[in-house]
XYZ file of C-alpha atoms in Angstrom:
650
model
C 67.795 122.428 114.303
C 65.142 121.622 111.976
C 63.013 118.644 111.010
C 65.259 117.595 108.443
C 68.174 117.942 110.072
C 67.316 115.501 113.165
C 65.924 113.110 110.105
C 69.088 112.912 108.544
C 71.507 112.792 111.682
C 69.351 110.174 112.656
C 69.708 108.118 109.869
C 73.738 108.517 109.747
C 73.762 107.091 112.957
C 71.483 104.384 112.501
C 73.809 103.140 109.212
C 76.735 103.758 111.511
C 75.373 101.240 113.749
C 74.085 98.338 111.065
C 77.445 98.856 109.394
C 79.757 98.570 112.690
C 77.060 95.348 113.548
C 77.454 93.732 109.819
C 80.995 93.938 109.870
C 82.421 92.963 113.388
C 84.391 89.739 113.343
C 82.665 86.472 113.770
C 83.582 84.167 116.868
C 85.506 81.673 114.588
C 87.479 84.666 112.530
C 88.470 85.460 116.360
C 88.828 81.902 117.247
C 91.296 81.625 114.426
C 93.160 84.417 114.864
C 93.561 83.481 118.537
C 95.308 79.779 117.455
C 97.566 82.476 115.438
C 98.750 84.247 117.652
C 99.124 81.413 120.258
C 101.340 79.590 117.916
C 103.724 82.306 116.884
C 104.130 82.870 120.808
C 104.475 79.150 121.212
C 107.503 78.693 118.422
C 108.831 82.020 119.249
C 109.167 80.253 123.178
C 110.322 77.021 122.149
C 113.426 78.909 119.827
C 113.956 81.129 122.785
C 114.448 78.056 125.173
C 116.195 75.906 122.712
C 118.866 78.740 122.231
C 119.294 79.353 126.028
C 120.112 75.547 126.949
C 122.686 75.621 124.315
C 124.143 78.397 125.673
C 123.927 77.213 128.985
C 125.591 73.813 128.182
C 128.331 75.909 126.213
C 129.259 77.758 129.148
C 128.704 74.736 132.341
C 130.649 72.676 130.393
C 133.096 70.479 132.493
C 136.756 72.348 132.340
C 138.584 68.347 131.676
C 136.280 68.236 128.288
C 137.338 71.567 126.687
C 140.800 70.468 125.276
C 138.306 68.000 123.671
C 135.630 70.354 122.902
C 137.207 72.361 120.888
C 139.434 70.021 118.973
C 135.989 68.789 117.637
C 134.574 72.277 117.425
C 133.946 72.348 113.636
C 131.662 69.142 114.011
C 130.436 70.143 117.551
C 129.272 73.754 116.158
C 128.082 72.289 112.465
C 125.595 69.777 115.122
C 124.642 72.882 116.897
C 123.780 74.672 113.803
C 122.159 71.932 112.367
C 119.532 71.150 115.768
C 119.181 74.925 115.745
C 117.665 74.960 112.403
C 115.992 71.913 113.218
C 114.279 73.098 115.655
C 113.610 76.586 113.968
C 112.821 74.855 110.177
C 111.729 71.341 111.022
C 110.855 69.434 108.128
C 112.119 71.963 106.137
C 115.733 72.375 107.909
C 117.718 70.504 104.969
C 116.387 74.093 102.631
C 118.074 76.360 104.747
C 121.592 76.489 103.411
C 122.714 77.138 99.828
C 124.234 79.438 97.528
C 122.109 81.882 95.637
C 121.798 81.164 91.844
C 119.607 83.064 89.213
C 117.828 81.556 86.252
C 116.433 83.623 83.529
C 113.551 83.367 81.722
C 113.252 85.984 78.632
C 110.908 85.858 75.186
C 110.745 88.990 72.999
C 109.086 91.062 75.348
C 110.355 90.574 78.708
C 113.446 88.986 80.871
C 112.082 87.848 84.270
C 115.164 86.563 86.689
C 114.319 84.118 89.240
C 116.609 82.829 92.011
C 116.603 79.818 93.724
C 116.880 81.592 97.405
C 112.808 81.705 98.109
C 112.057 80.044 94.183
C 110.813 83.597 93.950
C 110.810 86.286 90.491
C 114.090 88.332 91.570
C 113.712 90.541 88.869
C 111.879 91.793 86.068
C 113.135 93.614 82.384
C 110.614 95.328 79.672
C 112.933 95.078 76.893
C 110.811 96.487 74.083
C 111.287 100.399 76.499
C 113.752 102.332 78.519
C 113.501 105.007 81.355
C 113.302 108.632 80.765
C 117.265 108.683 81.130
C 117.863 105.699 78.218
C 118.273 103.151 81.059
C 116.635 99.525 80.651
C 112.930 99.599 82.136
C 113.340 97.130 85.305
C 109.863 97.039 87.509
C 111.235 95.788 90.383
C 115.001 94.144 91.136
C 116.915 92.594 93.820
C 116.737 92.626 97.567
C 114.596 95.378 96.932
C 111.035 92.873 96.092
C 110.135 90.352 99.194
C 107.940 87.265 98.006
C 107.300 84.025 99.407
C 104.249 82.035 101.113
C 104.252 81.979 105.138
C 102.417 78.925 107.048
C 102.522 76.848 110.044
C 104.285 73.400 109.623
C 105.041 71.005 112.675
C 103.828 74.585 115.328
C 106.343 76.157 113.505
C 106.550 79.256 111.372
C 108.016 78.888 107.668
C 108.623 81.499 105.419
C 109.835 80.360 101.803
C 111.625 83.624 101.098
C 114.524 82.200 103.245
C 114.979 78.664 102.070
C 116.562 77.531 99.048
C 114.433 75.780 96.308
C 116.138 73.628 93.780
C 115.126 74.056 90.188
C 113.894 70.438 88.005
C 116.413 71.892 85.259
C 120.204 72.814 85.510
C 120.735 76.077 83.441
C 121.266 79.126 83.784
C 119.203 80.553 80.852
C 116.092 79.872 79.273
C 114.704 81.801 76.065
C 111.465 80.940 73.703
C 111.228 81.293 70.400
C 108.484 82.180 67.740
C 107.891 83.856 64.399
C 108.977 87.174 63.809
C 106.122 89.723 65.330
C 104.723 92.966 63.545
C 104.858 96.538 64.916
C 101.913 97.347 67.087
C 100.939 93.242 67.580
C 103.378 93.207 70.437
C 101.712 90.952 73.188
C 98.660 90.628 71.306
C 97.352 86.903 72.381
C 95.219 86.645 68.983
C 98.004 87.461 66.740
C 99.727 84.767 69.198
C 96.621 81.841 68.125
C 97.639 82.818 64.350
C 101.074 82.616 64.309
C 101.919 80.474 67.647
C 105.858 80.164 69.366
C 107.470 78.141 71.710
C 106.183 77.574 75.376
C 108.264 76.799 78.232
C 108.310 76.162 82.097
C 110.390 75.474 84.816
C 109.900 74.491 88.462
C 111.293 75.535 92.120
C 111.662 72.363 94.254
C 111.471 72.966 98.101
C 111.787 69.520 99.784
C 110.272 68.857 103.293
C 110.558 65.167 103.647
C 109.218 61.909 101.737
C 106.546 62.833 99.087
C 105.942 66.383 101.231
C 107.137 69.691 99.148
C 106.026 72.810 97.478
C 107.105 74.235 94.239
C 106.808 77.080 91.898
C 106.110 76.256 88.274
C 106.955 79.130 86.137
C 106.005 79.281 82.675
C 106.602 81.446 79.931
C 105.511 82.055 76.073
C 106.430 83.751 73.077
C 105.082 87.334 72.563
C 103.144 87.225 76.018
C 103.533 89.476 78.894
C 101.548 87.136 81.012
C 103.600 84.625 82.641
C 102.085 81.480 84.549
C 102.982 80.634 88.373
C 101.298 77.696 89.936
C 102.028 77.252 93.354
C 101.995 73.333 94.213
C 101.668 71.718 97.565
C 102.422 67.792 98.050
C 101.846 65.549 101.456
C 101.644 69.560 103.381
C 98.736 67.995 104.926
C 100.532 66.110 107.258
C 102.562 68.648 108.114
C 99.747 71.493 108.295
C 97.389 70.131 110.234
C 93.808 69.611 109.223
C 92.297 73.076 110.785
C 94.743 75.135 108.545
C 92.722 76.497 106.074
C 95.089 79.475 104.185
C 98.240 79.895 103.321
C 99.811 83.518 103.715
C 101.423 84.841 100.533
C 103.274 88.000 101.050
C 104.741 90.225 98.039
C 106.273 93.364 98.378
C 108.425 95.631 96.087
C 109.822 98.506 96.128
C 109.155 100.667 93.016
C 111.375 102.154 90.941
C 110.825 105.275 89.328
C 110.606 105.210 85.354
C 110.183 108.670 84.313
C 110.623 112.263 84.936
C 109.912 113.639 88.693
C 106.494 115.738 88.181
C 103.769 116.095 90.597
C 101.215 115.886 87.542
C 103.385 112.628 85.940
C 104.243 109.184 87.946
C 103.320 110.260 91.353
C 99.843 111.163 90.716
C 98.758 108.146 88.821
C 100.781 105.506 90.811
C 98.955 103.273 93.226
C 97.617 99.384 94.019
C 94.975 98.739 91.869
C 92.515 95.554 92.883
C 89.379 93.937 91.607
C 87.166 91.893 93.916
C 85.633 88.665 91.653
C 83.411 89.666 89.226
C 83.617 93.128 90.418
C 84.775 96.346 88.970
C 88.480 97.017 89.292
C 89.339 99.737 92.799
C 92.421 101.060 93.666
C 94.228 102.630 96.963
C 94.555 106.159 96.451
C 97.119 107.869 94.288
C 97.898 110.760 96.128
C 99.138 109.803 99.458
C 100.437 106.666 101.570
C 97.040 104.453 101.600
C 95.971 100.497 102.774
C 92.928 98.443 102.840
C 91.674 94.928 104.124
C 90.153 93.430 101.158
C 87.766 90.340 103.233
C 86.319 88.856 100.175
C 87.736 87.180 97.367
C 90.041 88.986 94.904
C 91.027 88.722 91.370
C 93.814 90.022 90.713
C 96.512 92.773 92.852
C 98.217 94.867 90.729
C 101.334 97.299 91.586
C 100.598 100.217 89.132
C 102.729 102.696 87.624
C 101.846 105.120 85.087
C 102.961 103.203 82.487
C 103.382 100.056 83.316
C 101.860 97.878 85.974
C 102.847 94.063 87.696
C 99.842 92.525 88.380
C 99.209 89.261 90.139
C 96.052 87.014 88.384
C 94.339 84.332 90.493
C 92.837 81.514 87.720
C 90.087 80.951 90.105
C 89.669 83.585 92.543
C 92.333 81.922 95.002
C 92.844 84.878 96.946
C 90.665 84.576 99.876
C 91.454 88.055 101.000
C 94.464 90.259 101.078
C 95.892 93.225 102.836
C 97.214 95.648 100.466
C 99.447 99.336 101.283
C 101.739 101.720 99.622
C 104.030 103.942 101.040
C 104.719 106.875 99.104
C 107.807 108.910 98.509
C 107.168 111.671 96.181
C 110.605 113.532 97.333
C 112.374 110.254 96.235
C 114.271 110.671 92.781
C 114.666 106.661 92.391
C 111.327 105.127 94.145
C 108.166 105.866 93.870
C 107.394 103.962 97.297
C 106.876 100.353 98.811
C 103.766 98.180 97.726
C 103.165 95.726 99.440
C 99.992 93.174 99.748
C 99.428 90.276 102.033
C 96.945 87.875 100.106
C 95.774 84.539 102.102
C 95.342 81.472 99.679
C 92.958 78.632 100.247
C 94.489 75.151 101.464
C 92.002 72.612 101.377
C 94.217 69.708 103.141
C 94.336 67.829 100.295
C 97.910 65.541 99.988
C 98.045 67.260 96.441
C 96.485 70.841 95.675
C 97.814 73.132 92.587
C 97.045 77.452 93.022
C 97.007 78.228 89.177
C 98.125 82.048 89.225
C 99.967 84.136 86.870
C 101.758 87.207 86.314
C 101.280 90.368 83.840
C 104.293 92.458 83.642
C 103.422 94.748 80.772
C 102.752 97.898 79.465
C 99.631 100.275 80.786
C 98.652 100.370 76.685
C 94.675 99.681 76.718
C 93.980 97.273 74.051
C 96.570 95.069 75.167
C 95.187 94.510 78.435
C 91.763 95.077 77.789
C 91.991 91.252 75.768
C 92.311 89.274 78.853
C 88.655 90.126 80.013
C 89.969 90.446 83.540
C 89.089 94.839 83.816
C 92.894 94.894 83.660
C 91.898 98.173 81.353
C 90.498 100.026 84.459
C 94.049 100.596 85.895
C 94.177 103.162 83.018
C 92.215 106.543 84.494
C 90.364 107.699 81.396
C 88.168 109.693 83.565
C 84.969 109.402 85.382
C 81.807 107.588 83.938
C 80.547 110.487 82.250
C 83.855 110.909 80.000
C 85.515 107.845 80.203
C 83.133 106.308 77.530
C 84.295 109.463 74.797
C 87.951 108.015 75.604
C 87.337 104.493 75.164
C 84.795 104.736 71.349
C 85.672 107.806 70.115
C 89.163 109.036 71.309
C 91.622 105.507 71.327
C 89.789 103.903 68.191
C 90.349 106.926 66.093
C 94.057 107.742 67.846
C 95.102 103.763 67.057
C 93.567 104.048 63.517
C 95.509 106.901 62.642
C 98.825 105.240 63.973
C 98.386 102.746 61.234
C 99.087 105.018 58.723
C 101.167 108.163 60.689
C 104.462 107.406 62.538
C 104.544 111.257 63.871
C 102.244 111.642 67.061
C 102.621 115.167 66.367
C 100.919 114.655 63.328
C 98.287 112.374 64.502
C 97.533 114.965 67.503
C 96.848 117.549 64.516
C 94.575 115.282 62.464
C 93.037 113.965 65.592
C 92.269 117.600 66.772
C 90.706 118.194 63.573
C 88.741 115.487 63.398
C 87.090 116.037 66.676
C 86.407 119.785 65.978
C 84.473 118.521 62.963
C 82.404 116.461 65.588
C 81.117 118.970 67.647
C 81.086 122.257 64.940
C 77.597 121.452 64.775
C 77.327 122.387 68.708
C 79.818 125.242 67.634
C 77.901 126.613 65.362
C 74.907 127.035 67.265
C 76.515 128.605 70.274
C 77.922 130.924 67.664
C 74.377 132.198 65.957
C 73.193 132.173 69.594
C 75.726 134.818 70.378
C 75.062 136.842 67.321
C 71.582 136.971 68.408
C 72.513 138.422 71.475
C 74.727 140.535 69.408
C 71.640 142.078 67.356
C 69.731 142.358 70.356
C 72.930 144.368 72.621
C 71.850 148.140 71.473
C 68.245 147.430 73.023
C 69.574 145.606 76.082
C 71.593 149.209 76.415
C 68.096 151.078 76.138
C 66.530 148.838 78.652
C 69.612 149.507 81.229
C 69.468 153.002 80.384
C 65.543 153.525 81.137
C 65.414 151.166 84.229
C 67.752 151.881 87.386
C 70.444 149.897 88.105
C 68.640 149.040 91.753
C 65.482 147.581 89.814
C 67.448 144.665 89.066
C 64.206 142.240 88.697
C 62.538 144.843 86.394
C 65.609 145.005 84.533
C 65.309 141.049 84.111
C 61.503 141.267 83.108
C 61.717 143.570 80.876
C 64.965 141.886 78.603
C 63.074 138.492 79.379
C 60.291 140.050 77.486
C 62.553 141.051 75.174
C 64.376 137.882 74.534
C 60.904 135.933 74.123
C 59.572 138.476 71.604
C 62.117 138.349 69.524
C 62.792 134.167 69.820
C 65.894 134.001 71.455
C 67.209 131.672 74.243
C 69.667 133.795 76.017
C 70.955 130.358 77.187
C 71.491 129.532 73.669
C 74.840 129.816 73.169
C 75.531 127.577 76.888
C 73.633 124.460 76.003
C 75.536 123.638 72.986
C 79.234 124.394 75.353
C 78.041 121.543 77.938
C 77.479 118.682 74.886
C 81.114 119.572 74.341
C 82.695 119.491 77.879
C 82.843 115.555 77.595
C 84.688 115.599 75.036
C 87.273 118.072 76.177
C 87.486 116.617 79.601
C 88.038 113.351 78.025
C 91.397 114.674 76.302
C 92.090 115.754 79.362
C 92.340 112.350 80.926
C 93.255 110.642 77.855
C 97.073 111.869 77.192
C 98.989 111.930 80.437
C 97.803 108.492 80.469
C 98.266 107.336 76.377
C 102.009 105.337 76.652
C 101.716 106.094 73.298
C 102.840 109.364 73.954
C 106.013 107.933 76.009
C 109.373 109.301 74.869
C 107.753 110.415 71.240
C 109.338 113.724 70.183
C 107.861 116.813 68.367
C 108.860 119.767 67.411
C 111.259 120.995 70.587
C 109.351 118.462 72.968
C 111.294 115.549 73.117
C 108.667 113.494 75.135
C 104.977 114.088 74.589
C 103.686 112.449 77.558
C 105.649 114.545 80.441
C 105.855 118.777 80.266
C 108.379 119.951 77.479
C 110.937 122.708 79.078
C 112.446 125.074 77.135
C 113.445 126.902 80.392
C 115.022 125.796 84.031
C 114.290 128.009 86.746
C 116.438 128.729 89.680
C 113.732 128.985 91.797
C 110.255 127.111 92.223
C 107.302 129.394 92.070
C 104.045 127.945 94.117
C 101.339 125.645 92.067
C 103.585 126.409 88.791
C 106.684 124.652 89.309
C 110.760 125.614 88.264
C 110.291 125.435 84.640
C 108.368 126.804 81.631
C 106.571 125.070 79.209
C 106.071 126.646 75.868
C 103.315 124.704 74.226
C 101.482 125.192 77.923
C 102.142 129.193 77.386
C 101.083 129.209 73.464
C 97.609 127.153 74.887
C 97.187 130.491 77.383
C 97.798 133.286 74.613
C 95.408 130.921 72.353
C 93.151 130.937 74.761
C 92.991 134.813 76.126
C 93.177 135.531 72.098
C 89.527 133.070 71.439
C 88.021 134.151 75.016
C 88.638 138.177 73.803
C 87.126 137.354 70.128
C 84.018 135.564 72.241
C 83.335 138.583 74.526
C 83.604 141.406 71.634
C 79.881 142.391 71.143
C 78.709 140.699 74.242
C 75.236 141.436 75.727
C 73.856 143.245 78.936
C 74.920 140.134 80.602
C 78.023 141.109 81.317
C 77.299 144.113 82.935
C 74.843 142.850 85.230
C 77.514 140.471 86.374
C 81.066 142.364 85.860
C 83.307 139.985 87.804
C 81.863 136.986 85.027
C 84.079 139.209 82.301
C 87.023 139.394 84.705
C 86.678 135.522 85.688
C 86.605 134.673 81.785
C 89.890 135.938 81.386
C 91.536 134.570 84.513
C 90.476 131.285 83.700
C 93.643 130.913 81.181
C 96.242 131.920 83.690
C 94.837 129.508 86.012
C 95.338 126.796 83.764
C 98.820 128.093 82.714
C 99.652 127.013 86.572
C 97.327 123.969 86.674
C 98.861 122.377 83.147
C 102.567 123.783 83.192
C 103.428 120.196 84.635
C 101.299 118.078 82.889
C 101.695 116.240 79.451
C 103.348 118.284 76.511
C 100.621 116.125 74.300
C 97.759 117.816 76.394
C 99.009 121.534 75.752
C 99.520 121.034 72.440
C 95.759 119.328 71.552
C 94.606 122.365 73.359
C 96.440 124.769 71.347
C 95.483 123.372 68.192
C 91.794 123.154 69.552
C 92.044 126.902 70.082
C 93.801 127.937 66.299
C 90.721 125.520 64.587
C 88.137 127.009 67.279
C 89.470 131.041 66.164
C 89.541 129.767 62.192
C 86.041 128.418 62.561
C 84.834 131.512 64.312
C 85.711 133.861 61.548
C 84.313 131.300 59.179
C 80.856 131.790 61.424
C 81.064 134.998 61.056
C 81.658 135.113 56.856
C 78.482 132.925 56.536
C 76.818 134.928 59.709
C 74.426 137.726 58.038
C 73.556 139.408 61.162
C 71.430 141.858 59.466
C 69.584 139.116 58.619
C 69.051 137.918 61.500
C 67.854 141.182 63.067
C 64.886 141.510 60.043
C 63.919 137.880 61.254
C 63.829 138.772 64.686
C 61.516 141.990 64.037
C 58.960 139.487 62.362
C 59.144 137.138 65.188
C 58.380 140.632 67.474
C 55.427 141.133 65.751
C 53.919 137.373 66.173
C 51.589 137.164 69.631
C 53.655 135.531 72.390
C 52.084 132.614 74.272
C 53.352 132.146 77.880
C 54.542 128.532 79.032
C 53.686 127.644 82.544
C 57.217 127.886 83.378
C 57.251 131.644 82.167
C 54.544 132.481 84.172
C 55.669 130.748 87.407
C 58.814 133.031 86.387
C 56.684 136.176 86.592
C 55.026 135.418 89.946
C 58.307 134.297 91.216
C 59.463 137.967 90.363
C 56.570 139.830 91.610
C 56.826 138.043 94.487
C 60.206 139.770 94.870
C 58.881 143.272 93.997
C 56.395 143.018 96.870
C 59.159 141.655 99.268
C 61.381 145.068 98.069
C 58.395 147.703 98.558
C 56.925 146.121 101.842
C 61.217 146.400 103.117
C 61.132 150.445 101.664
């Protein structure tokens, strides 16, 4: 083990140690998470005795009172009940019983149900989109969503979910109205300041005495996908205690599934996205069953789908901290899996304290969340920081431009393609002439190979280096302009399996652009490739074998110093049949187009190309004298380094 080696172990271990030191709990995080767990075990005894002694007086009841017992039994066991829940609910026992009513709350954009068991959002309806099978696009529904807050009151532990709140307002219904709202300004909060609508709210009652409750106020606007929840305490001091400090808010849901099964579609970009305060925005990861203790203040929690996301906003950065997990089921056809998140909010034991929150239940579309200034955006995965950029000023400005004027994506793929081959022909270009340099220079490359044994390899090298120099060519010409490109074309990548844009628009025979278009079912599922066949995905692989075989005509000694680089060149397009036969239908078909415009241009090259030319130029640069940069002649020691190495080893 070397030097280095013990340097760097040693390190690790020593930022093992300062980490494990800098984050162990404090004594008064332990202190309070002892009183915790003493008073759950301290309500959960007190139920369990309360329940035994009314058993036990049930059953050593006198036999000369029964006849009496149970002619008053309806009274006797409604008394019961009620000292039961009394004991269980205290303050809060009057909440427990009640029939379940729902209230709706819908504006032009969404319908969010609430129900007056837990005050709590029982479901929620996008109206403006439907699932990949035509059905309305519901984010989460039912018995299948848990949400609620969870305290101590009176040494005893309270959770909202199963009380009954009474709305301030007896309907059944409530809708807002506004001015009629133009394609594309959907949600848009500065077409909302120009031409505002009607605002409403509503509030969930939960009495616990005298001046002591909590309620929900839900409110709602016109054109908005944001919709406010302020969570109000009143005279919960008294009943809290003064060393309660948080109150537990739990939310879970199960998701629902909104488009078509595909291991490159929902599943892989599906997750719990989360941004500390004044932080970037993170996320659990996407490709199997994650969780995380988030132990500093959060923004916002948001239960993200491909498309669409519900997110839950803190005003002020309420959440003290929050333990967040998903449970994946990729093998599910209706969920994607349970979220969940556990998010403690601050109680300052005042007699009167409002929580302003709020709720997004959108779309994943960029612009429209990228207005609220909140890094909402960042849920979207338009790739990592070197390419993400290229999506977010070049890509979606141009793509939303063009939908001003285009209603057929296929359309706007074409004129977007062509548009961003026009950017980088320039790079094109040169990585063309570069080639028919090498082109010229191939029949003297052949002479060099000939004269010089194939076991000389570093002669070999000197002598076309010498070559190459004389004549004023940079054999890695024609690479350097490839890599200015590679953001660009990584950036597509990322850009339309993501782009709800895409979402259930049809062209040509794909009748959804943003999932793989099938023209054929398989019976069978063949490894990394999947049980059907995509056709704009196979037309992208002949495109591609087609411009990687017009590339490699004419090309130099290179390729037979490294044969397997010809063979990987051409494998590279199978590959990617496999990789992209799942993805987006968009994606296959930007690529496809990229390749016809890339084969046009290269005959183009070639028509303006005069590669005679080229050669009489190069014969004059031969005959200049050739002045050696430092790096060339480090190069040259370098390699007669190796010579020495090879004759001192014969």
């Amino acid at each position: 083990m070397d030097k280095n080696t013990v340097t760097g172990l040693t390190l690790i271990f020593l930022v093992v140690v300062v980490f494990s030191f800098l984050n162990q709990p404090s004594k008064k995080d332990l202190a309070a998470k002892q009183r915790y767990q003493d008073s759950i075990q301290m309500v959960q005894s007190r139920n369990a005795k309360n329940v035994a002694q009314a058993a036990a007086m049930a059953k050593n009841a006198p036999g000369q009172n029964a006849p009496a017992l149970n002619a008053a039994s309806p009274d006797s066991a409604k008394k019961i009940k009620n000292q039961q829940q009394t004991q269980q609910y205290g303050s809060f026992a009057s909440d427990v019983n009640g029939s379940e009513k729902l209230i709706t709350l819908e504006n032009n954009l969404m319908k969010v149900v609430l129900s007056n068991k837990g005050g709590r959002i029982y479901s929620v309806t996008l109206k403006n989109f439907k699932t990949y099978d035509k059905k309305p696009l519901v984010l989460f529904q039912g018995y299948n969503n848990h949400f609620g807050l969870e305290f101590f009151a009176d040494n005893r532990s309270i959770q909202t979910e199963n009380l009954f709140f009474t709305p301030d307002q007896n309907v059944s219904s409530m809708s807002v109205n506004g001015p009629a709202i133009k394609t594309g300004r959907e949600g848009k909060e500065s077409y909302n300041k120009d031409f505002p609508g009607e605002t409403k709210s509503i509030t969930m009652h939960l009495n616990a005495g005298p001046d002591q409750y909590i309620e929900y106020k839900y409110t709602i606007k016109h054109n908005s996908y944001m919709i406010g929840f302020d969570v109000i305490t009143n005279g919960m001091d008294k009943l809290m205690g003064g060393n309660s400090k948080l109150i537990n808010f739990n939310w879970t849901a199960k998701i629902p599934r909104q488009e078509k099964m595909s291991s490159m579609g929902e599943d892989r970009y599906s997750t719990i996205h989360y941004r500390f305060a004044d932080d970037k925005a993170e996320k659990l990861s996407e490709s199997k069953s994650d969780s995380k203790s988030l132990r500093t203040q959060v923004q916002w929690i948001g239960f993200k789908q491909l498309f669409f996301s519900s997110v839950l906003i803190a005003e002020k950065n309420n959440m003290v901290s929050a333990d967040i997990k998903t449970d994946k089921t990729d093998k599910d056809s209706l969920f994607l899996g349970r979220y969940s998140a556990d998010i403690a909010l601050p109680f300052e034991g005042k007699s009167h304290e409002v929580l302003p929150m709020k709720f997004y239940f959108g779309p994943n579309h960029y612009n429209t969340l990228k207005q609220y200034n909140l890094d909402l955006e960042n849920e979207i995965n338009l790739g990592w920081a070197l390419v993400a950029p290229v999506n977010k000023y070049l890509v979606i400005p141009v793509f939303n431009w063009l939908r001003t004027f285009i209603s057929s994506f296929g359309i706007i793929i074409l004129l977007l393609t062509i548009f961003i081959r026009l950017i980088i022909a320039p790079f094109t270009y040169k990585s063309y002439l570069s080639q028919a340099k090498m082109r010229v220079l191939k029949p003297e490359i052949d002479e060099i190979n000939k004269k010089i044994p194939a076991d000389k390899t570093v002669e070999r090298q000197q002598a076309s280096m010498a070559l190459y120099k004389k004549a004023g060519v940079n054999p890695m010409g024609g690479c350097l302009p490839i890599l200015f490109q590679f953001p660009v074309l990584v950036a597509l990548f990322y850009f339309f399996p993501t782009s709800i844009e895409l979402r259930q628009q049809s062209f040509l025979w794909a009748p959804d652009l943003s999932t793989y278009d099938s023209i054929c079912h398989l019976p069978f599922n063949i490894p990394f490739y999947g049980d059907h066949v995509s056709l704009f995905c196979l037309l992208m692989t002949v495109t591609t074998i087609i411009s990687t075989k017009l590339n490699s005509d004419g090309s130099t000694a290179g390729s037979e110093q490294m044969p397997g680089m010809k063979t990987m060149m051409y494998l590279m397009p199978v590959m990617f049949l496999f990789i992209l036969n799942s993805y987006s239908a968009g994606l296959s078909y930007y690529y496809f187009l990229s390749n016809l415009i890339g084969i046009a241009q290269m005959y183009v090259f070639r028509f303006f190309i005069d590669e005679d030319k080229i050669h009489r130029q190069m014969q004059e640069n031969r005959k200049k004298p050739v002045k050696k940069s430092r790096f060339a002649k480090r190069l040259e020691e370098v390699a007669k380094q190796q010579q020495a190495l090879q004759a001192k080893k014969r």
